[in-house]
Short mmCIF file of C-alpha atoms and ligand atoms in Angstrom, two decimals:
data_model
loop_
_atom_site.label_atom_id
_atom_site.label_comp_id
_atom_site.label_asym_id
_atom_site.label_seq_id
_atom_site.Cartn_x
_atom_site.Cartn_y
_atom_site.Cartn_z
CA UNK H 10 6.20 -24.58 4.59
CA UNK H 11 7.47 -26.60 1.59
CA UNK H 12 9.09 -24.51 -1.33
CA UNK H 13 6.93 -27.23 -3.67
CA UNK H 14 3.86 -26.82 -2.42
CA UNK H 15 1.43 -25.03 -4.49
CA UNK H 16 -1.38 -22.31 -3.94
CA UNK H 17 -4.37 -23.63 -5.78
CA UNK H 18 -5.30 -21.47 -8.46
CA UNK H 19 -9.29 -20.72 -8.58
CA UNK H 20 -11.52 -18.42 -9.46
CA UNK H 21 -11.93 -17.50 -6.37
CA UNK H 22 -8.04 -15.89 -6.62
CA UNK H 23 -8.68 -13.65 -9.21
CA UNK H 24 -6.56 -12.99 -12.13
CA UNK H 25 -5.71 -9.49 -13.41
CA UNK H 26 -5.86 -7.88 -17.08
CA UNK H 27 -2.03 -8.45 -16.90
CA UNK H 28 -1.26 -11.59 -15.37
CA UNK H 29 -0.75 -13.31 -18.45
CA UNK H 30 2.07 -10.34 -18.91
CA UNK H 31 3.57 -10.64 -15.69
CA UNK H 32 3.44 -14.86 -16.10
CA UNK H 33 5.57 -14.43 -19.51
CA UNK H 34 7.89 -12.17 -17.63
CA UNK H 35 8.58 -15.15 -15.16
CA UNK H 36 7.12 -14.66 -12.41
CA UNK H 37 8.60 -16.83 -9.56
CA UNK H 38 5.39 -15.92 -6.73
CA UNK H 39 2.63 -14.98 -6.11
CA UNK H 40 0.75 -13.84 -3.05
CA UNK H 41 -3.41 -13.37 -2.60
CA UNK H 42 -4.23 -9.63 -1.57
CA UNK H 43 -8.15 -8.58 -1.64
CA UNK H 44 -8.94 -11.97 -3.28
CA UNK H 45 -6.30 -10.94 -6.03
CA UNK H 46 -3.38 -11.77 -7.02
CA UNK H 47 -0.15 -9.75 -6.23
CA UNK H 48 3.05 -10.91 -7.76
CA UNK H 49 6.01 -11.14 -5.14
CA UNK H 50 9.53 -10.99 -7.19
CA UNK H 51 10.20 -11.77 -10.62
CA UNK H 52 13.62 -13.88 -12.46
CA UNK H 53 15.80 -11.29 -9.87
CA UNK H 54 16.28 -11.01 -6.24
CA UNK H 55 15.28 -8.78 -3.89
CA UNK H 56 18.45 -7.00 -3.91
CA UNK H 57 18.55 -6.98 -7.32
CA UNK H 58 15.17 -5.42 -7.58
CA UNK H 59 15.97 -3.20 -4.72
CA UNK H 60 18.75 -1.58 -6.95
CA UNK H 61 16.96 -1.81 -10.06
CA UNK H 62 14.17 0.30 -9.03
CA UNK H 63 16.75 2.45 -6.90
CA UNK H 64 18.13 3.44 -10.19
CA UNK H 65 15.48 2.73 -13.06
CA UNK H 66 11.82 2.34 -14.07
CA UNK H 67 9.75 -1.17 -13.02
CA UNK H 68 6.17 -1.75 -13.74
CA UNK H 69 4.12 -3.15 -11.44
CA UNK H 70 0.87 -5.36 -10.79
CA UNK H 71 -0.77 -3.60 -8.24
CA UNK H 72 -4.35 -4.62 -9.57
CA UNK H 73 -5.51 -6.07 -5.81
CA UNK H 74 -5.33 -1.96 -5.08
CA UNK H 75 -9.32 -2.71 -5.40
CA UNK H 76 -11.46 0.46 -5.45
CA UNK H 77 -14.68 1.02 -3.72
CA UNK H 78 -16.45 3.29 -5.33
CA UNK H 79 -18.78 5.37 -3.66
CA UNK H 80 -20.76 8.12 -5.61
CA UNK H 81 -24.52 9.49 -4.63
CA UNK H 82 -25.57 12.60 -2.75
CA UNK H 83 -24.84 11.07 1.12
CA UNK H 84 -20.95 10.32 -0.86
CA UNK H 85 -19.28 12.44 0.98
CA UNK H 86 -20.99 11.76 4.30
CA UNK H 87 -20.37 8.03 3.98
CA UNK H 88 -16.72 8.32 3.19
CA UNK H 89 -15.82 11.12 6.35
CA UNK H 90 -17.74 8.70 8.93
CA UNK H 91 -15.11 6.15 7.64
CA UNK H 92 -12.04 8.10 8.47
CA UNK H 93 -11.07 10.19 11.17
CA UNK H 94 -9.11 12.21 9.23
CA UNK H 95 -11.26 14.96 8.37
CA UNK H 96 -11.90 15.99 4.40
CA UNK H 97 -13.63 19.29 4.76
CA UNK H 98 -10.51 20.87 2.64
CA UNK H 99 -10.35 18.06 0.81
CA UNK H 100 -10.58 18.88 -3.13
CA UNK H 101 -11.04 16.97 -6.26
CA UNK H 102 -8.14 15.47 -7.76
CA UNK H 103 -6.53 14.82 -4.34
CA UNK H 104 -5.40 11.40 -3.20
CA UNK H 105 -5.64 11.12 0.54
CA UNK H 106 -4.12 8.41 2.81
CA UNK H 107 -6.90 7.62 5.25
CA UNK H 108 -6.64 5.27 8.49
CA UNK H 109 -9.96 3.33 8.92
CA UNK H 110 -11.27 2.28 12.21
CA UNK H 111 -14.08 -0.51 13.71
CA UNK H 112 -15.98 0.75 16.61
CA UNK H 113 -13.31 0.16 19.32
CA UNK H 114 -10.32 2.48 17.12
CA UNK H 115 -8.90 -0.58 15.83
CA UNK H 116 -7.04 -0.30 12.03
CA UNK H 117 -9.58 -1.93 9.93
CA UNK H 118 -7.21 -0.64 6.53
CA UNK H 119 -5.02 2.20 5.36
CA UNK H 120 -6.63 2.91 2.00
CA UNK H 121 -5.48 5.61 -0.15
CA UNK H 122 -8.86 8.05 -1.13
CA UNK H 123 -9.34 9.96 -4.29
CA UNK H 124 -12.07 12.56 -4.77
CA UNK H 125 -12.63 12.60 -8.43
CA UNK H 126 -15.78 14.77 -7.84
CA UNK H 127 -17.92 15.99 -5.19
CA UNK H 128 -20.19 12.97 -5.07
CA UNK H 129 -17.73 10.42 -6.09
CA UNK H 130 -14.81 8.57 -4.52
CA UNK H 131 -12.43 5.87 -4.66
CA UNK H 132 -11.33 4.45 -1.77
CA UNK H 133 -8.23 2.19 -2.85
CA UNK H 134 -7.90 -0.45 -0.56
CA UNK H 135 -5.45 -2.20 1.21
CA UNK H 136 -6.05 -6.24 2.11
CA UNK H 137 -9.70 -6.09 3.94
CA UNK H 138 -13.20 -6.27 2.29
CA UNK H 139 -14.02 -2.75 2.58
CA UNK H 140 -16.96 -3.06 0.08
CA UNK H 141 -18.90 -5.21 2.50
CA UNK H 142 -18.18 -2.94 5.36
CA UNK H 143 -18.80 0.27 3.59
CA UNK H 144 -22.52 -1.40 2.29
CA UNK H 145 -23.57 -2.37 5.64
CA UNK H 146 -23.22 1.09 7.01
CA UNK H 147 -24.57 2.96 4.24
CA UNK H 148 -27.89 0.51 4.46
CA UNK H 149 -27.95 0.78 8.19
CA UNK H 150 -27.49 4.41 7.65
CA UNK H 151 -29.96 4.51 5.05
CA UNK H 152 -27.65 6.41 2.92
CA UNK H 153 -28.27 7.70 -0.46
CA UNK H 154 -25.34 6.27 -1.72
CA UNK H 155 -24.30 3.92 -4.82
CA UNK H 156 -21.30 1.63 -3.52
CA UNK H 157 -19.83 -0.73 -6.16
CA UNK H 158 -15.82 -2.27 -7.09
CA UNK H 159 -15.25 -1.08 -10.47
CA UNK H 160 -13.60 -2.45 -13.46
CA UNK H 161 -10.50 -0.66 -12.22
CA UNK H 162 -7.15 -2.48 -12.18
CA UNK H 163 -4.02 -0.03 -11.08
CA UNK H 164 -0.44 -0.55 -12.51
CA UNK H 165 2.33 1.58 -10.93
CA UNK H 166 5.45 2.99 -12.60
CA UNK H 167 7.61 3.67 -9.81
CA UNK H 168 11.26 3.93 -10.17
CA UNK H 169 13.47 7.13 -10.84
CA UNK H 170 12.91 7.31 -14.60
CA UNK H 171 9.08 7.13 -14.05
CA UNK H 172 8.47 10.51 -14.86
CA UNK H 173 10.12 9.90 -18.57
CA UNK H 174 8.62 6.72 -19.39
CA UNK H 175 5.02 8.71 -18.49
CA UNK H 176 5.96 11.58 -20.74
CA UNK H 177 6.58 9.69 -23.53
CA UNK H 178 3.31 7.98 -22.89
CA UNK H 179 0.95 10.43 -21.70
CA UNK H 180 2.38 13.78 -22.35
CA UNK H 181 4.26 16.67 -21.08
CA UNK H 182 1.09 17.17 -18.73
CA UNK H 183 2.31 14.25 -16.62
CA UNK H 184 4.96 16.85 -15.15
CA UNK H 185 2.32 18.83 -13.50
CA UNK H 186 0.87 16.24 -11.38
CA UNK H 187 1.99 16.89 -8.07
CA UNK H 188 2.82 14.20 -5.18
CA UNK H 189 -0.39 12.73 -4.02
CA UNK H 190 -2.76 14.27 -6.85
CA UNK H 191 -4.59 12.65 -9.39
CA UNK H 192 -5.15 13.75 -13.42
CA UNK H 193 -7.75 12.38 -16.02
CA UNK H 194 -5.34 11.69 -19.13
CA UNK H 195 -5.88 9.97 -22.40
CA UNK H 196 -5.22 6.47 -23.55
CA UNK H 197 -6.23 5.68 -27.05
CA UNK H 198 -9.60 7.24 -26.45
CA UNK H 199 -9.80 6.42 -23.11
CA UNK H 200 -9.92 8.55 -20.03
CA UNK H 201 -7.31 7.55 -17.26
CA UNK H 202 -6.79 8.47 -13.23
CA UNK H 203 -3.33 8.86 -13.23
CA UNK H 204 -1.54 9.60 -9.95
CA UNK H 205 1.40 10.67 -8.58
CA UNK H 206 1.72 8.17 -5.84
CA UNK H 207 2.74 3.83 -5.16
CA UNK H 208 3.94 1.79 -2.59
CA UNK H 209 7.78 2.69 -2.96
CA UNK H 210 9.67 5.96 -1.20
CA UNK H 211 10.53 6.20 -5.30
CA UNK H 212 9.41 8.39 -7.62
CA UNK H 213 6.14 7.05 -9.40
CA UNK H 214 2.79 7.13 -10.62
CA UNK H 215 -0.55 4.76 -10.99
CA UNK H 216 -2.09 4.51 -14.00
CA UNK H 217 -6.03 3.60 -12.33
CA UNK H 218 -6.77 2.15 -15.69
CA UNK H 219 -10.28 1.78 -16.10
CA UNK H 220 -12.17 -0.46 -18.49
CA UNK H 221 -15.00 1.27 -20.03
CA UNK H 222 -18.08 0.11 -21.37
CA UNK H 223 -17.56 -0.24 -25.40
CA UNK H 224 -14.39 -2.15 -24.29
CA UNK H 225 -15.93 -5.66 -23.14
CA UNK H 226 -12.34 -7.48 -23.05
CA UNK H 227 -10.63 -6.16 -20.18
CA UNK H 228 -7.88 -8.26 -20.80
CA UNK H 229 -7.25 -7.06 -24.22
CA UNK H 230 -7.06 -3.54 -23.34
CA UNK H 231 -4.76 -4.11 -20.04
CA UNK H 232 -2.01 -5.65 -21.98
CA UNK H 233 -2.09 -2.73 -24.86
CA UNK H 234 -1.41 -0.35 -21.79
CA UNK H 235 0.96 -2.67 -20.55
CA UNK H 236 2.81 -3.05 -23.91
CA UNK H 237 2.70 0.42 -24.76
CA UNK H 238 4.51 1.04 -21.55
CA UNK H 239 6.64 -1.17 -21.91
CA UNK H 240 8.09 -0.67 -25.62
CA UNK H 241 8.39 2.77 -24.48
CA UNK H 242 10.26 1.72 -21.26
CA UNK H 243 12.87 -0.09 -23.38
CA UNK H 244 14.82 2.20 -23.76
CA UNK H 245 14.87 3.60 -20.12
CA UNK H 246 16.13 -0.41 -19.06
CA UNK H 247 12.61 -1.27 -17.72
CA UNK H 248 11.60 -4.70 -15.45
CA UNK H 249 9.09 -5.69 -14.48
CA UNK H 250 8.40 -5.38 -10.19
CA UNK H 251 6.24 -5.47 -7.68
CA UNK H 252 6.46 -3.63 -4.08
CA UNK H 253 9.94 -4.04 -3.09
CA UNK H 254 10.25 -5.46 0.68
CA UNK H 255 13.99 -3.76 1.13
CA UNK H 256 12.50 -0.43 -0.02
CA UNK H 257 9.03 -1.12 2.01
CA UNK H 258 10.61 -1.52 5.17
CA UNK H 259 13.65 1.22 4.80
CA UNK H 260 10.95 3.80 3.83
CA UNK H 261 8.83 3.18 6.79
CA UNK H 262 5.85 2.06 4.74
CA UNK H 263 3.74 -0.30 6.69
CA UNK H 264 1.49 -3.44 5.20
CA UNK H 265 -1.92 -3.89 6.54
CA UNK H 266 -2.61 -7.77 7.93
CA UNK H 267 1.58 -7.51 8.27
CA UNK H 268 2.54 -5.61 10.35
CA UNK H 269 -0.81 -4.03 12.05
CA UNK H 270 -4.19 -5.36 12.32
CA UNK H 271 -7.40 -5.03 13.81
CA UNK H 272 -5.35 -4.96 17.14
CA UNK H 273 -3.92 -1.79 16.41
CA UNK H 274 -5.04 1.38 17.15
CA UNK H 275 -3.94 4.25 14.45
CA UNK H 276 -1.58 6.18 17.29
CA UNK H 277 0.54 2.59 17.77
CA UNK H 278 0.71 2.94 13.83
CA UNK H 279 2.27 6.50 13.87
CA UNK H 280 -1.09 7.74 12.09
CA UNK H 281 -1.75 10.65 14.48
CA UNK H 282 -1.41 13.18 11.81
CA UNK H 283 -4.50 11.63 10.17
CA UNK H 284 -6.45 11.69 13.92
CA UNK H 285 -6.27 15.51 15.04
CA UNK H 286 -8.70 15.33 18.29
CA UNK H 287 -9.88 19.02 17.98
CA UNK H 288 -11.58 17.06 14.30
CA UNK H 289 -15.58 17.91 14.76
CA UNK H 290 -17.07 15.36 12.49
CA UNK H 291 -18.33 12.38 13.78
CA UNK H 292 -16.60 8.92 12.44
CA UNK H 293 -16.73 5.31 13.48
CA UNK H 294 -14.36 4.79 16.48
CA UNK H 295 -14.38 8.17 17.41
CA UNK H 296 -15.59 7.75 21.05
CA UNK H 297 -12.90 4.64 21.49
CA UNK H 298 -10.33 6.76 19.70
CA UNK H 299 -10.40 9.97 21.85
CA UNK H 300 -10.21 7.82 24.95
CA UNK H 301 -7.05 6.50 24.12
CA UNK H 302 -5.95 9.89 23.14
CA UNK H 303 -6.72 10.82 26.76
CA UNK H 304 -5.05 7.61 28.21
CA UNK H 305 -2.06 7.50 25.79
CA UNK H 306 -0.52 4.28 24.16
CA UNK H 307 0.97 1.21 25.14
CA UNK H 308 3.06 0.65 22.33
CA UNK H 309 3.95 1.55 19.04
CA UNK H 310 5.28 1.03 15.27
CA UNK H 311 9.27 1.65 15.23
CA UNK H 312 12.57 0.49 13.11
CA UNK H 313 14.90 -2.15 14.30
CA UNK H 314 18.26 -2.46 12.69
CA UNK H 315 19.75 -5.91 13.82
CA UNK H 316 23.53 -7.48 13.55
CA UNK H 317 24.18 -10.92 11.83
CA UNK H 318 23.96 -12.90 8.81
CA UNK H 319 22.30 -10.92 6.16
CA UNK H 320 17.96 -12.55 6.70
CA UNK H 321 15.75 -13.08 4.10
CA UNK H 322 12.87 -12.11 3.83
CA UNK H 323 10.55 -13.24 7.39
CA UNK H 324 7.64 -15.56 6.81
CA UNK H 325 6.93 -15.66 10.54
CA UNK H 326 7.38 -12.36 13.20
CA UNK H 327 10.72 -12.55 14.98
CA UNK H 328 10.60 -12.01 18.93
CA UNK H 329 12.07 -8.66 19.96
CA UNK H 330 13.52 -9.07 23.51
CA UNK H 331 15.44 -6.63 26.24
CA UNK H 332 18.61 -8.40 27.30
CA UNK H 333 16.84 -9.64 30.39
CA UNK H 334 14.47 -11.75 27.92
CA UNK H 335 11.62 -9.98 28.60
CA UNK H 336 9.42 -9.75 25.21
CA UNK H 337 8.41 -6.36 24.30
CA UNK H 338 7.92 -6.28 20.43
CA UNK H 339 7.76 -8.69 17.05
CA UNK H 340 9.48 -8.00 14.16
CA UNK H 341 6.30 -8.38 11.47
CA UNK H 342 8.77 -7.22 8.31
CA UNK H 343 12.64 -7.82 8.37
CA UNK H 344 15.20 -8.27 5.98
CA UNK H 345 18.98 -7.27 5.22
CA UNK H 346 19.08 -4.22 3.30
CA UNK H 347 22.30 -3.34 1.42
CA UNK H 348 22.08 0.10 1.45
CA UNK H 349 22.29 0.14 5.61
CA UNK H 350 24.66 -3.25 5.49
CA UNK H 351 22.79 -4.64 8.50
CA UNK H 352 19.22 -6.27 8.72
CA UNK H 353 16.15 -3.56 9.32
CA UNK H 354 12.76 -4.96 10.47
CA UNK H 355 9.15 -3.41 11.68
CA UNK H 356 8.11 -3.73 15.37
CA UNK H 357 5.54 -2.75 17.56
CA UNK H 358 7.45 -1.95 20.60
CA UNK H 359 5.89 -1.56 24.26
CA UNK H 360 6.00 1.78 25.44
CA UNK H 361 9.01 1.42 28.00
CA UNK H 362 11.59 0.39 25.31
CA UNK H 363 10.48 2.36 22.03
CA UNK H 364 12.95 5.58 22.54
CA UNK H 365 15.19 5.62 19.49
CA UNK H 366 18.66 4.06 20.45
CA UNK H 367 17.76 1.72 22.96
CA UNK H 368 19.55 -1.93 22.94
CA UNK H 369 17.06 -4.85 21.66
CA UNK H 370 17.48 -8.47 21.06
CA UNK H 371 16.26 -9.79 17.81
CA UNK H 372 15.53 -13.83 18.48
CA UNK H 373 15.79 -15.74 14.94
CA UNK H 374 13.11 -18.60 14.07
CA UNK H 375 15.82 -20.88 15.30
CA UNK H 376 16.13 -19.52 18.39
CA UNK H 377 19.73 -17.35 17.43
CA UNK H 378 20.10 -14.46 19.82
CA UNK H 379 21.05 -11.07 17.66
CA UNK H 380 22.00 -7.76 19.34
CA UNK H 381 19.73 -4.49 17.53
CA UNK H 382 18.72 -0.93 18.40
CA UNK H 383 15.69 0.54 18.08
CA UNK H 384 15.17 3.29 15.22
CA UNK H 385 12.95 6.27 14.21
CA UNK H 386 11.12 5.39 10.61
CA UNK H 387 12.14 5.91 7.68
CA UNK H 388 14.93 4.93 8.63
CA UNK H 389 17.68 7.23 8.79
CA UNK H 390 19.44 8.10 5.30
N1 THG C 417 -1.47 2.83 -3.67
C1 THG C 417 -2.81 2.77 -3.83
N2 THG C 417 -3.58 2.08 -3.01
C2 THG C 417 -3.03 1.40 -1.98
C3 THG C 417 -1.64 1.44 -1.75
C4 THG C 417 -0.84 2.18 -2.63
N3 THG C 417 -3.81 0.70 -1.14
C5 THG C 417 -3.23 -0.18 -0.17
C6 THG C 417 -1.93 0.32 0.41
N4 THG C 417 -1.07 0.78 -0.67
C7 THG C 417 -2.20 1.42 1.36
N5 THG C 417 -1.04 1.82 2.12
C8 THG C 417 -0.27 2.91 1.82
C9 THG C 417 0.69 3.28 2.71
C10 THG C 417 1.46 4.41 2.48
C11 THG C 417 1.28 5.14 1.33
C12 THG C 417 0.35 4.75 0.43
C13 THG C 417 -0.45 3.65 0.68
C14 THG C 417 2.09 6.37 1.07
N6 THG C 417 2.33 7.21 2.09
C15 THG C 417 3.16 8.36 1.93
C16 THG C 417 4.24 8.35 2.98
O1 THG C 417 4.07 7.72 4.01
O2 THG C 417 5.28 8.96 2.70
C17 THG C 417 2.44 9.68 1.97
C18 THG C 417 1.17 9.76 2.69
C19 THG C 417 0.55 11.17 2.61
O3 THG C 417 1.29 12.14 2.44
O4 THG C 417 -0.67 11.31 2.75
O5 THG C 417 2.48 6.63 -0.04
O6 THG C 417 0.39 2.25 -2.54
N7 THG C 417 -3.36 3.43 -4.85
#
């Protein structure tokens, strides 16, 4: 497509309580993720970034992490038929990653869940309308549930200096929050989910801030968190950032409507450790699921590290072929990274040519012919 041709902006692509930040920053593009927007890369490249956040501290816009919020005595029942992974051990103030799954095992999203109390959970979304999903089965169900999306609008500090910038911020008491665990911490008056978690293999945390009631402009109170952050992130040489595709891709992390979809089965996505088959409870897919754990997989998620001229970012899949042209994967996320010095990409690859090592060839959008191997993820250090 055109570099000059515009996105409509509409209601319907919702703005965030910092977008009017991240515009004055100079924001070169957006995209759209759970009706949202999600800025892509700032006045720097990718590189750049890549290093920058390597290195530093970067805020980002990570608002479109929608919640759905499910609270009521059938809570917890609702949110373990959702998963297979099983949350009996679960406890508050955990964040879990979750595979969910349609009634034939297929990846329907890869939320993050937090249990901030017995009867109450966030499910933070990736790019699918879990909110309608989660409803219908709760009214077919006839659950006693309360499902809503609340005024909750993440922003991640990721980046090695992460962990100073929240000190100065929040308080020594941001040291103490583990990987992957959640506390409630103060913001002029306000209580905030802060977590030790984002969408980098960085250090970092997200800030779930939460408008409250008595505070009617949301947009008001956003950009005093964001300035306070940032005035106290001078010092540290903050930017701000957004999910960094080099960083994405080396660390393994997968995007959902990317690089798996419906189509996808959790096993082909390397989520087994979230689908133990001796798991008793009872969730949707589970009768699909266990019959491809009997029958095994016919492909699956893997890194691809590919010669030639360093490739931008890919707006379309790039054909992964053996060297007698047969096709056996697509490369859903590829780009050069510097750190490696040669291009790294995500592939499904069919079961016959996924061990780590074997010879691939990567066909560009104009039909150029690259030689790559086939790689465990993350990729190796
Ligand atoms: N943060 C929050 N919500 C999100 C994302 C996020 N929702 C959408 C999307 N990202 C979900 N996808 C992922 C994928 C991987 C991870 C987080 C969200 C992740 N995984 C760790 C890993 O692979 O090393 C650890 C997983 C674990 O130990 O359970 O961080 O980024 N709020």
């Amino acid at each position: 497509m055109s570099k000059n041709i515009k996105l409509n902006m509409s209601r319907r692509i919702r703005r965030t309580p910092y977008t009017n930040r991240v515009e004055e920053h100079g924001v070169s593009d957006f995209t759209v993720v759970n009706h949202m927007l999600l800025p892509k890369g700032f006045k720097n490249s990718v590189e750049e970034d890549y290093w920058h956040l390597s290195k530093n501290v970067q805020m980002w816009d990570v608002s479109c992490q929608r919640q759905v919020q499910i609270s009521g005595p059938d809570a917890f029942k609702l949110v373990q038929k959702l998963t297979p992974r099983s949350l009996k051990d679960m406890e508050t103030g955990k964040c879990f990653y979750i595979p969910m799954l349609n009634e034939n095992a297929g990846m329907i999203n890869d939320p993050v869940l937090l249990k901030l109390d017995d009867d109450m959970f966030w499910i933070s979304i990736a790019d699918s309308d879990i909110l309608l999903w989660a409803k219908g089965y709760a009214l077919g169900l006839n659950l006693n549930v309360n499902i809503i999306e609340p005024d909750v609008y993440p922003l991640a500090i990721q980046g090695p200096k992460a962990e100073q910038l929240m000190v100065s911020v929040f308080g020594e008491e941001i040291k103490k929050i583990k990987f992957f665990n959640f506390r409630v911490v103060d913001f002029l008056g306000t209580k905030q989910v802060v977590a030790r978690s984002g969408y980098s293999k960085q250090d970092g945390f997200e800030i779930y801030f939460k408008v409250h009631e008595d505070h009617f402009n949301i947009t008001e109170m956003g950009e005093k968190l964001w300035d306070t952050l940032w005035d106290a992130g001078k010092n540290l040489n903050i930017s701000p950032g957004c999910p960094n595709l080099i960083d994405r891709i080396e660390g393994g992390l997968m995007s959902y409507g990317n690089d798996f979809t419906r189509e996808n089965n959790p096993l082909e996505c390397n989520l087994d450790k979230y689908c133990k088959s001796d798991n008793s409870h009872d969730f949707i897919g589970k009768t699909a699921l266990s019959k491809i754990q009997n029958h095994g997989i016919k492909q699956k998620m893997r890194g691809i590290i590919f010669n030639g001229s360093a490739t931008k970012a890919t707006s379309q899949p790039l054909k992964v072929l053996t060297e007698d042209g047969v096709e056996i994967g697509q490369i859903t996320s590829g780009i050069y990274s510097p750190r490696i010095k040669k291009n790294i990409g995500l592939s499904m690859i069919l079961k016959d040519y996924w061990n780590l090592g074997q010879s691939v060839i990567v066909q560009m959008l104009d039909g150029e012919k690259r030689n790559g191997t086939i790689t465990s993820l993350p990729f190796p250090d």
